[in-house]
mmCIF file of C-alpha atoms in Angstrom:
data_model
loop_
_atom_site.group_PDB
_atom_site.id
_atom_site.type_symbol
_atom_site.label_atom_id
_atom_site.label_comp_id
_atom_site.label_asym_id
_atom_site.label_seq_id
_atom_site.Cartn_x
_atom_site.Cartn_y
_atom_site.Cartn_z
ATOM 1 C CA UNK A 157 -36.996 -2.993 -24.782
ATOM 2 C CA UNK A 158 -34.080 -4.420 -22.976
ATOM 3 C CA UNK A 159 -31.869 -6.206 -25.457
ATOM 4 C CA UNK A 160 -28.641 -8.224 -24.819
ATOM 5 C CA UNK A 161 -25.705 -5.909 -25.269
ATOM 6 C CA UNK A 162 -22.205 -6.702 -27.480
ATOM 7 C CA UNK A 163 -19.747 -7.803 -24.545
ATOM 8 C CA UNK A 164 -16.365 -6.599 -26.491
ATOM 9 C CA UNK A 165 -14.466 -3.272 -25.709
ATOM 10 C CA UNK A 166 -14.946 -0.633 -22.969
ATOM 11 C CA UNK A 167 -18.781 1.061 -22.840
ATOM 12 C CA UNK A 168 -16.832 3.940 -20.551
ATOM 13 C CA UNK A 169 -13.486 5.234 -20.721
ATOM 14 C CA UNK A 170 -13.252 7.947 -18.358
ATOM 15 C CA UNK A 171 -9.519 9.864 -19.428
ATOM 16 C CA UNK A 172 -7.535 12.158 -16.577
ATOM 17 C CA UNK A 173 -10.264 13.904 -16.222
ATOM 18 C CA UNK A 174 -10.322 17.337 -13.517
ATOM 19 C CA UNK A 175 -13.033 19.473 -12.147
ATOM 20 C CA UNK A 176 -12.636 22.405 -9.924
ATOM 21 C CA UNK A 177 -14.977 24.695 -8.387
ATOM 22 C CA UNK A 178 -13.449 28.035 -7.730
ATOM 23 C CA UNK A 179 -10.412 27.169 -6.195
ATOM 24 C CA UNK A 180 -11.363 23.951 -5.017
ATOM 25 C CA UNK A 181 -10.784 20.786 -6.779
ATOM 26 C CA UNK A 182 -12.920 18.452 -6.613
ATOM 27 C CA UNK A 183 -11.694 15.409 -8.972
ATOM 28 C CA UNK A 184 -7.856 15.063 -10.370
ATOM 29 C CA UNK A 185 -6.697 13.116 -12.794
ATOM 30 C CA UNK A 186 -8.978 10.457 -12.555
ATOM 31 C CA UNK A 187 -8.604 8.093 -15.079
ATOM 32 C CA UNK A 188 -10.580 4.733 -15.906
ATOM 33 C CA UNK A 189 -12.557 2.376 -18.164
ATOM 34 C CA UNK A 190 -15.459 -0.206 -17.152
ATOM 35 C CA UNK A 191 -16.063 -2.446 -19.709
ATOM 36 C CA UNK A 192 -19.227 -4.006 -21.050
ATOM 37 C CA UNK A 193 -20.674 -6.637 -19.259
ATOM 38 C CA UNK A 194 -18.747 -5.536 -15.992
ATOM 39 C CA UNK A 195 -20.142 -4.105 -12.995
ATOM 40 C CA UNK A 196 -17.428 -1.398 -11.312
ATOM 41 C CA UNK A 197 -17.761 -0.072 -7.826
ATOM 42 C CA UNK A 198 -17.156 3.227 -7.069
ATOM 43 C CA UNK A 199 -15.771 3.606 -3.394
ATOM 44 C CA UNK A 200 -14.448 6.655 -1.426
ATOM 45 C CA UNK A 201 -14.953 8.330 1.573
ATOM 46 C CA UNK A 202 -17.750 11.803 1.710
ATOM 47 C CA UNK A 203 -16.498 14.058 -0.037
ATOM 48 C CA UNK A 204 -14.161 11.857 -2.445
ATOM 49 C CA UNK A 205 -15.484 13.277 -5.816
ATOM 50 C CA UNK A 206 -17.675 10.213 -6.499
ATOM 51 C CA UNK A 207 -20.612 11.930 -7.452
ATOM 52 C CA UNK A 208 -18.617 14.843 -9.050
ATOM 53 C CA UNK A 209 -16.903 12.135 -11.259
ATOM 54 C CA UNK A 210 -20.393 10.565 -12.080
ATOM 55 C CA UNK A 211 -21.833 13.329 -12.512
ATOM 56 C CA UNK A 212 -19.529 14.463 -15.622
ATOM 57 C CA UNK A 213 -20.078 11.065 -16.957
ATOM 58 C CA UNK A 214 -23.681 11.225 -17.135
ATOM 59 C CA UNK A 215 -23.040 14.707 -19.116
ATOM 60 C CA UNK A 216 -24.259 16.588 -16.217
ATOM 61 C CA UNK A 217 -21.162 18.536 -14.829
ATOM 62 C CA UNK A 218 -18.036 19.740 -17.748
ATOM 63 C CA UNK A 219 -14.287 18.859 -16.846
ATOM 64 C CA UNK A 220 -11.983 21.482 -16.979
ATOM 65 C CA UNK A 221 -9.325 19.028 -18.361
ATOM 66 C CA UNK A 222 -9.520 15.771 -19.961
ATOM 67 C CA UNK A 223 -13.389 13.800 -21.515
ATOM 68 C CA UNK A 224 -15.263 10.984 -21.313
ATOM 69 C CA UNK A 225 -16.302 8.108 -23.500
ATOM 70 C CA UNK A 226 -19.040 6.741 -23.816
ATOM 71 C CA UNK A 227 -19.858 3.844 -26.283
ATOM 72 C CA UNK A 228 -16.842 5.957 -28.298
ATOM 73 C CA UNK A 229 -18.837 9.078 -28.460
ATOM 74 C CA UNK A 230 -17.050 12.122 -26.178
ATOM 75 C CA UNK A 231 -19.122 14.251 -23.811
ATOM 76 C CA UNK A 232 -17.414 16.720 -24.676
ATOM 77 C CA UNK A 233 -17.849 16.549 -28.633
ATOM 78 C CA UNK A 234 -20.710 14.489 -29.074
ATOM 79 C CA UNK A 235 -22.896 14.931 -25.633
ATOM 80 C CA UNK A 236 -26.278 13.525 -27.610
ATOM 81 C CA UNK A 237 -24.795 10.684 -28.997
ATOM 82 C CA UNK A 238 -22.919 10.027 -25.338
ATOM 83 C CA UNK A 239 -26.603 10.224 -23.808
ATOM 84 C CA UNK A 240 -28.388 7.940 -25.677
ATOM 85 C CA UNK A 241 -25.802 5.287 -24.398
ATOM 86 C CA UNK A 242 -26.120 5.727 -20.605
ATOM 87 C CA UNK A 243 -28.790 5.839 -18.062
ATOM 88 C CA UNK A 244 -27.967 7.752 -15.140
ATOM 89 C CA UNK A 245 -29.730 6.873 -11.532
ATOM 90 C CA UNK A 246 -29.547 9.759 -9.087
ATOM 91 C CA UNK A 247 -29.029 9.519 -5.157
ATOM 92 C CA UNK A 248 -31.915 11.030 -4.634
ATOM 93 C CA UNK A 249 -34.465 12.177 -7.253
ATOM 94 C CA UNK A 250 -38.078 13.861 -7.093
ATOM 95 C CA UNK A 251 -41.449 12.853 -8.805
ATOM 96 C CA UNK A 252 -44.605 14.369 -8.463
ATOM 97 C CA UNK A 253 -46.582 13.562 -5.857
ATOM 98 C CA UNK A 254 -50.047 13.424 -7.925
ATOM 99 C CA UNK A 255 -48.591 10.941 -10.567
ATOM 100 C CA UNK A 256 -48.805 6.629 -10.638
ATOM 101 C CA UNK A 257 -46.322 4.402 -11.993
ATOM 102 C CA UNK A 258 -47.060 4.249 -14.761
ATOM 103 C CA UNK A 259 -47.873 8.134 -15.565
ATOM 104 C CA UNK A 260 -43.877 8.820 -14.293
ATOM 105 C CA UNK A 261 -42.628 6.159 -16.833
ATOM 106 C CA UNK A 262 -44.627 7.369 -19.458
ATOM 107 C CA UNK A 263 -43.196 10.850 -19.286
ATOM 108 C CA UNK A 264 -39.936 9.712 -19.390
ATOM 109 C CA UNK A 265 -40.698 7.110 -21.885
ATOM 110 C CA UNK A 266 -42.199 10.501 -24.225
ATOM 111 C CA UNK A 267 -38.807 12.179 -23.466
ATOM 112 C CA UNK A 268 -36.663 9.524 -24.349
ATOM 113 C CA UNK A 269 -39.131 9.975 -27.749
ATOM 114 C CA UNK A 270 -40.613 6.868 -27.594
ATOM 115 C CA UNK A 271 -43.860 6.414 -29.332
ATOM 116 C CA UNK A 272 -47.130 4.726 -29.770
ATOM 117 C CA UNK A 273 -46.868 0.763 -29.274
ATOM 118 C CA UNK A 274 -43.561 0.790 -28.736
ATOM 119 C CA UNK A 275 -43.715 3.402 -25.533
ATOM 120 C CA UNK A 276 -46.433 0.866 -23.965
ATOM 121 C CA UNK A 277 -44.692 -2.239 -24.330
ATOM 122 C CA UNK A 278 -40.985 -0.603 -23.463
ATOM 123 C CA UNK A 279 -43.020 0.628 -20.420
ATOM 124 C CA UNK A 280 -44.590 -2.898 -19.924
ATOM 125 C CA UNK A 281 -41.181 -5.047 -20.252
ATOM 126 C CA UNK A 282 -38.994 -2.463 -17.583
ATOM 127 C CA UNK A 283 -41.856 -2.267 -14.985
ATOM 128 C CA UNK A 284 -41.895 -6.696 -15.454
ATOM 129 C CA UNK A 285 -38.316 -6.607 -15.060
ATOM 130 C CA UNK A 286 -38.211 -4.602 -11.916
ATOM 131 C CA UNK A 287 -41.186 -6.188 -10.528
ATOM 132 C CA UNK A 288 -43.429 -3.803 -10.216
ATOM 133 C CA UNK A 289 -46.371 -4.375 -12.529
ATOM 134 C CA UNK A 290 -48.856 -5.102 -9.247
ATOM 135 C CA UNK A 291 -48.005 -0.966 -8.262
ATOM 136 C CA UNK A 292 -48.627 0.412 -12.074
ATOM 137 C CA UNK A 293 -51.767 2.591 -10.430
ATOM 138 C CA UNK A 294 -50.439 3.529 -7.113
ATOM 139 C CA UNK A 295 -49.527 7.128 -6.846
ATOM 140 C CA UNK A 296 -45.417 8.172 -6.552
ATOM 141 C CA UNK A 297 -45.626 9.060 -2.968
ATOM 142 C CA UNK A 298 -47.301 6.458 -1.555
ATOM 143 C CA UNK A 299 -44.254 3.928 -2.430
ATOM 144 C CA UNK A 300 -41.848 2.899 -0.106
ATOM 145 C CA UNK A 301 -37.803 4.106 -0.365
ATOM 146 C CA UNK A 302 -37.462 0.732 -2.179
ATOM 147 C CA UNK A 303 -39.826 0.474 -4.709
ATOM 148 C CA UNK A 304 -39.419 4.169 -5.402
ATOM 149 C CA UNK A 305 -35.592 3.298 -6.701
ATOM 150 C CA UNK A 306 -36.962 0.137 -8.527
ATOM 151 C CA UNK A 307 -39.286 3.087 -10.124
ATOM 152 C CA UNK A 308 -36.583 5.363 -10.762
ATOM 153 C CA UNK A 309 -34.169 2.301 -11.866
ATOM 154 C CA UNK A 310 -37.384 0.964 -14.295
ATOM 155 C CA UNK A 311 -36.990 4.947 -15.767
ATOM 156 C CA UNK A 312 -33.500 4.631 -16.421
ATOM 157 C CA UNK A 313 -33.827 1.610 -18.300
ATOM 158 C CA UNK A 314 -36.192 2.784 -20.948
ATOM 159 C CA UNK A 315 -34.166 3.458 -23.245
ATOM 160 C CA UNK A 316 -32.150 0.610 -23.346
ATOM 161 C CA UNK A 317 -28.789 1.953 -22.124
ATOM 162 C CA UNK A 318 -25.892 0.205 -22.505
ATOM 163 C CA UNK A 319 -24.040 2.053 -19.570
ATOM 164 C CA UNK A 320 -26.105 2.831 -16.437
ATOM 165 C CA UNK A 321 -24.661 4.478 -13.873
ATOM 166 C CA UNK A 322 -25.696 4.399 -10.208
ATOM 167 C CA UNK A 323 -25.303 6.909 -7.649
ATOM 168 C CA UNK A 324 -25.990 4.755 -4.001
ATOM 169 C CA UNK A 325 -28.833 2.886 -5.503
ATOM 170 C CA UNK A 326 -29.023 1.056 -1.875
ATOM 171 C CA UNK A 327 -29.146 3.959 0.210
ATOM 172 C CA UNK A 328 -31.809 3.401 2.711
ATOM 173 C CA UNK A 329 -33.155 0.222 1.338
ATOM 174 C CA UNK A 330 -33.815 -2.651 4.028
ATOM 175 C CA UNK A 331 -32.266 -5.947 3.350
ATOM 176 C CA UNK A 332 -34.246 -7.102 0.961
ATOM 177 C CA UNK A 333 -34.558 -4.650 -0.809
ATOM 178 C CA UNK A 334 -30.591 -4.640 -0.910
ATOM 179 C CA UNK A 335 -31.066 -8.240 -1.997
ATOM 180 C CA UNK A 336 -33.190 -7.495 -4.755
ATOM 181 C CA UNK A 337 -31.675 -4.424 -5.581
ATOM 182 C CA UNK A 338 -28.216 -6.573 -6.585
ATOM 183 C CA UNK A 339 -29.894 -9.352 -8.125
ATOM 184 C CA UNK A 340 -31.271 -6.521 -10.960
ATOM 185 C CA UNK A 341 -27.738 -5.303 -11.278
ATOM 186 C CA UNK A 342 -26.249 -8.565 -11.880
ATOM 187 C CA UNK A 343 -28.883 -9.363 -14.392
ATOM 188 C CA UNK A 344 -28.220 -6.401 -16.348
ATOM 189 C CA UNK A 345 -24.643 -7.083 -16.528
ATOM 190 C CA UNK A 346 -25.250 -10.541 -17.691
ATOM 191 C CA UNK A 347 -26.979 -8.815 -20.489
ATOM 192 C CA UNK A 348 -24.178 -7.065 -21.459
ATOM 193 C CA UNK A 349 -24.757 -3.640 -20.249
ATOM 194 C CA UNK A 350 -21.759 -2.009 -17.894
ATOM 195 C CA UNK A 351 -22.593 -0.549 -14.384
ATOM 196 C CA UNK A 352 -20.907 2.119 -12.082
ATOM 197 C CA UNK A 353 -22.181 1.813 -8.873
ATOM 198 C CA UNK A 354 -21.114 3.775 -5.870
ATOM 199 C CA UNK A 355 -21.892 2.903 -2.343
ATOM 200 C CA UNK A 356 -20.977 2.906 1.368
ATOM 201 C CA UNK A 357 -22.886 -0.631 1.531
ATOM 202 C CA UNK A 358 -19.331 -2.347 1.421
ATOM 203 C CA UNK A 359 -20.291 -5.924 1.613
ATOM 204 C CA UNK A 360 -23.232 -5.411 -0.650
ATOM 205 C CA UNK A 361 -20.411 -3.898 -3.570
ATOM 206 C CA UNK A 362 -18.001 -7.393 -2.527
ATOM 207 C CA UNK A 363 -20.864 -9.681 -3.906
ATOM 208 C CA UNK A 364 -22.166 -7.572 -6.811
ATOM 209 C CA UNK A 365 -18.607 -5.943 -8.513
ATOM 210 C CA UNK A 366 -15.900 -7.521 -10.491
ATOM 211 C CA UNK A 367 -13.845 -4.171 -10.473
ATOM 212 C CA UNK A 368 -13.678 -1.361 -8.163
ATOM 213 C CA UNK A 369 -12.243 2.067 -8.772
ATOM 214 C CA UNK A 370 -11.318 3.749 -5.293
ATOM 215 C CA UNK A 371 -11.281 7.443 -4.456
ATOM 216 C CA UNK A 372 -10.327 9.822 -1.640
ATOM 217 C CA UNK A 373 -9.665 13.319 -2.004
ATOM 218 C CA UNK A 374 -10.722 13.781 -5.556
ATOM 219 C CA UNK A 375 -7.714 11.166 -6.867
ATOM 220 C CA UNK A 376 -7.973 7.953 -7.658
ATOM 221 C CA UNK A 377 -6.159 5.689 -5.683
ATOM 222 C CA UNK A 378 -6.543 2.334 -7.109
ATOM 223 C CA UNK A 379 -8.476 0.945 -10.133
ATOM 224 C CA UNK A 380 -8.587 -2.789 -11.412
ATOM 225 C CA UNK A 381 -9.951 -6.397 -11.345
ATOM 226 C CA UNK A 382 -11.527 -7.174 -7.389
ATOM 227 C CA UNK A 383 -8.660 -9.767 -6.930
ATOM 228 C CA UNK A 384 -6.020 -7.681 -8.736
ATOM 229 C CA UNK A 385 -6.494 -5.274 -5.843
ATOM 230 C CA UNK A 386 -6.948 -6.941 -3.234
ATOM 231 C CA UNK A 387 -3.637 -8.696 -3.801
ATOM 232 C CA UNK A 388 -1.997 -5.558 -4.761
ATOM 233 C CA UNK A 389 -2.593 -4.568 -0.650
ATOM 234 C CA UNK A 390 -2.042 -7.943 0.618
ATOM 235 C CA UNK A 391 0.242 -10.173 -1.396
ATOM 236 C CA UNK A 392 0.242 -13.113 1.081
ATOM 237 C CA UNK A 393 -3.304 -14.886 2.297
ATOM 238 C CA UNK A 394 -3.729 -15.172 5.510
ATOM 239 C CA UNK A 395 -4.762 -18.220 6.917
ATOM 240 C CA UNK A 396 -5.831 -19.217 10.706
ATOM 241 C CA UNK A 397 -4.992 -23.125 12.239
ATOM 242 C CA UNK A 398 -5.986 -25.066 14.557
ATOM 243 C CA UNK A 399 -4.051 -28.499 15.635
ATOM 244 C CA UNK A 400 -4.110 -30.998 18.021
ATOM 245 C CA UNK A 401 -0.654 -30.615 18.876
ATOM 246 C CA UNK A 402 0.190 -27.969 21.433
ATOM 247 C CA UNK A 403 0.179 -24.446 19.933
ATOM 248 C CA UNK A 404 3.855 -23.878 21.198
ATOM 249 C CA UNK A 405 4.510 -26.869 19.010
ATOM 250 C CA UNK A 406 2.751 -25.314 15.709
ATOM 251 C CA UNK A 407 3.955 -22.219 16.475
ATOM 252 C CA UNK A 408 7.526 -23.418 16.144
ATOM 253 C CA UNK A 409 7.004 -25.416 12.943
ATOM 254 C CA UNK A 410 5.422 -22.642 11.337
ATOM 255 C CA UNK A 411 8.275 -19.894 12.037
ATOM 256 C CA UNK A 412 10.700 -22.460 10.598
ATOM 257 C CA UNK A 413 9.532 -22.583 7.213
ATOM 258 C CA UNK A 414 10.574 -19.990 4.527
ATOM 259 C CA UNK A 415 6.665 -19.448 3.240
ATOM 260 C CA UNK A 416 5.448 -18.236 6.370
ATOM 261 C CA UNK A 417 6.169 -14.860 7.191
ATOM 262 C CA UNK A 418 4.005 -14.185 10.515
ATOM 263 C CA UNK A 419 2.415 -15.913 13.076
ATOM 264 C CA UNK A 420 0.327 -14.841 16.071
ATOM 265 C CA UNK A 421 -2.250 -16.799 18.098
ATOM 266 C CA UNK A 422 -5.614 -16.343 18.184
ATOM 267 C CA UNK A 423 -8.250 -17.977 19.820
ATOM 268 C CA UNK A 424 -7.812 -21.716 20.385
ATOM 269 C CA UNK A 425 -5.268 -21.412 17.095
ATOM 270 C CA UNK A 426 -2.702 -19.175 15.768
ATOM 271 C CA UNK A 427 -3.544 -16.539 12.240
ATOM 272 C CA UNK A 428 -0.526 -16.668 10.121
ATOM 273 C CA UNK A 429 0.518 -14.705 6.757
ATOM 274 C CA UNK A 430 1.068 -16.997 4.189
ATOM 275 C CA UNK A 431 3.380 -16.291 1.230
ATOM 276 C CA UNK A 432 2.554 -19.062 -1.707
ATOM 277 C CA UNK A 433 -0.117 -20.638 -4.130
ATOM 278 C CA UNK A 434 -2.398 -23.299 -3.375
ATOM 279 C CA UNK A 435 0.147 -25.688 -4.087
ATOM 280 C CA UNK A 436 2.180 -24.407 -1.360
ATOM 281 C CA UNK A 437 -0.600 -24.376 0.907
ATOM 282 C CA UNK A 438 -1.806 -28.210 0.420
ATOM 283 C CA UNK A 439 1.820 -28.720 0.906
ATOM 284 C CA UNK A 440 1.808 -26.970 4.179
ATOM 285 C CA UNK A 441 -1.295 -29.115 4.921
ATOM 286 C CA UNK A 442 0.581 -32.132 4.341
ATOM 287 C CA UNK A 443 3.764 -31.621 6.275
ATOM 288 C CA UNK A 444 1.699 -30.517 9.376
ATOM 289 C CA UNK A 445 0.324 -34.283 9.151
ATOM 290 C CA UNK A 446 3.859 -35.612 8.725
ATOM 291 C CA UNK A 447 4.894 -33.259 11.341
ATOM 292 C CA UNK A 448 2.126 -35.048 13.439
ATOM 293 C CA UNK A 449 0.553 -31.751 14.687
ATOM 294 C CA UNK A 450 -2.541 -33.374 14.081
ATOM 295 C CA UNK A 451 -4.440 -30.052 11.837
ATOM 296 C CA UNK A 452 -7.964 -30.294 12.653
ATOM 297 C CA UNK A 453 -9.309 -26.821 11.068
ATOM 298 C CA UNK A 454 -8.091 -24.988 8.381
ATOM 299 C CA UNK A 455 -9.704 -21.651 7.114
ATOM 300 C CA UNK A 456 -8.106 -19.195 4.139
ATOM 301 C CA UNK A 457 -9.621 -15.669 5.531
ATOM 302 C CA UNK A 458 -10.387 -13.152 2.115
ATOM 303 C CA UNK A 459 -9.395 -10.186 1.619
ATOM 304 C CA UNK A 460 -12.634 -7.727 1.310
ATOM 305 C CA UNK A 461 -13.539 -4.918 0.062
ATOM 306 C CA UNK A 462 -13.821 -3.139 3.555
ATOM 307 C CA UNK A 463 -9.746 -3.991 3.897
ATOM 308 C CA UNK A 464 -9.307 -2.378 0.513
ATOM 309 C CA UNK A 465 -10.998 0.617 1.777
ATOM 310 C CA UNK A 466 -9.530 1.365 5.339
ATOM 311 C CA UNK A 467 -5.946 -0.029 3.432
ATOM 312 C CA UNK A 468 -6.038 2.757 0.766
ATOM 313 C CA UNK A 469 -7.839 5.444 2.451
ATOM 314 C CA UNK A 470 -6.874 7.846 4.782
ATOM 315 C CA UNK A 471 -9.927 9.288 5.471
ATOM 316 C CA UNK A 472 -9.139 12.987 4.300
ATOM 317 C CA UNK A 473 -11.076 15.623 3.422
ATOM 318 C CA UNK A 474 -11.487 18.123 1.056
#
């Protein structure tokens, strides 16, 4: 049964951990929490460690050094206890070909030890909540890429997790199914239940995450809040105008005043950096009407997550 989740403290706390293979290591020092409630995106390049660092998470791979927390129970110490609180979701994952729907959610359901009524109607209320009641009979392998990761999203639900973590859940998916796909993340969150998600989808991450934990070459190069990031590798908004007034005339106004620190022209306006609040900025608005430049559009351009990424990775390998 999916049940709202307590929204205080961390449900992962992921501390310096490392993982080598032979003399290659794959994840160093990585160290960071996702709290509960709070979808986290998981961006690197190929190669990063992403799914090495998942992987040890879901109690699947051992660090060398450091552990992970899960709901307060260690993988290392208490691995069974650490299970029962997650739900890992696979990049790819295999299912018989000869079994429905509802046959792969009922083994799963029995493994998870669920019994009796209670293994129906858990099986009932995930396949409702990932829509896909009308396919309960229709064999695995006739389903398309998309409804096969609702089916394998429905699995990892069934026990109720209340940390689920997601390893390119939109890989392959069509739009929609992208669509949908986020909408069942967000929902979860709003019950309470924390979500690493990895993905090379970048916009798709922008409009689903509220934190982001970025990795290239097995370290971590940035963790936090979207916003807290984002202005960590920009700390002035830029902004692109367009006046009236000749643009040799805006152009000079603007490199006169102390809370502009670049200007360049660009299209039919000029793109400048802009160092201030939105105080400043209505300001600015204000004195080019005084100014009688004659401002006729105005657009704050956001930082995204893509910027983060190409900012902050180098694009090494391993």
């Amino acid at each position: 049964m999916l049940t709202t989740s307590d929204t205080s403290g961390s449900a992962l706390e992921v501390r310096n951990i490392t993982k080598r293979f032979g003399s290659f290591t794959a994840v160093r020092d990585v160290n960071f929490t996702v709290a509960r409630g709070e979808v986290c995106g998981f961006i690197g390049p190929n190669g990063a460690g992403k799914t090495t660092t998942m992987r040890i998470c879901a109690t699947l791979e051992l660090p060398d050094t450091g552990d992970v927390f899960i709901g307060g129970h260690s993988v290392l110490e208490e691995p069974r206890l650490a299970r029962q609180q997650l739900g890992f979701m696979p990049d790819s994952f295999g299912a018989y070909a000869a079994t429905t729907v509802t046959e792969y959610l009922d083994f799963f359901a029995r493994a998870y030890g669920l019994k009796g009524a209670q293994r129906a109607r858990t099986i009932a209320e995930v396949m409702e909540f990932t829509s896909l009641g009308p396919l309960a009979d229709k064999l695995t392998s006739s389903l398309s890429k998309g409804m096969k990761q609702r089916m394998c999203l429905a699995k990892t639900l069934l026990h109720d997790p209340a940390l689920l973590i997601l390893d390119e859940p939109a890989s392959g998916l069509d739009p929609r199914a992208r669509v949908e796909l986020r909408e069942l993340v967000r929902a979860l969150a709003e019950m309470g239940k924390a979500v690493l998600i990895s993905s090379h989808i970048l916009t798709e991450l922008a409009e689903v995450c509220d934190s982001v934990a970025v990795i290239e070459a097995g370290r971590l190069m940035a963790n936090g809040r979207v916003d807290e990031v984002m202005k960590g590798i920009r700390p002035t908004a830029e902004l692109w105008m367009r006046c009236l007034a000749p643009t040799d005339a805006l152009e000079r106004f603007l490199a006169e005043r102390h809370d502009v620190v670049g200007v360049r022209r660009e299209g039919r306006g000029v793109a400048l950096e802009f160092q201030g609040d939105e105080g400043a900025l209505a300001e600015l608005v204000a004195a080019l009407v005084r100014a009688e430049l004659k401002p006729v559009e105005f657009a704050p351009r956001e930082t995204n997550l893509e910027d983060v990424f190409l900012q902050l990775t180098k694009g090494k390998l391993q």
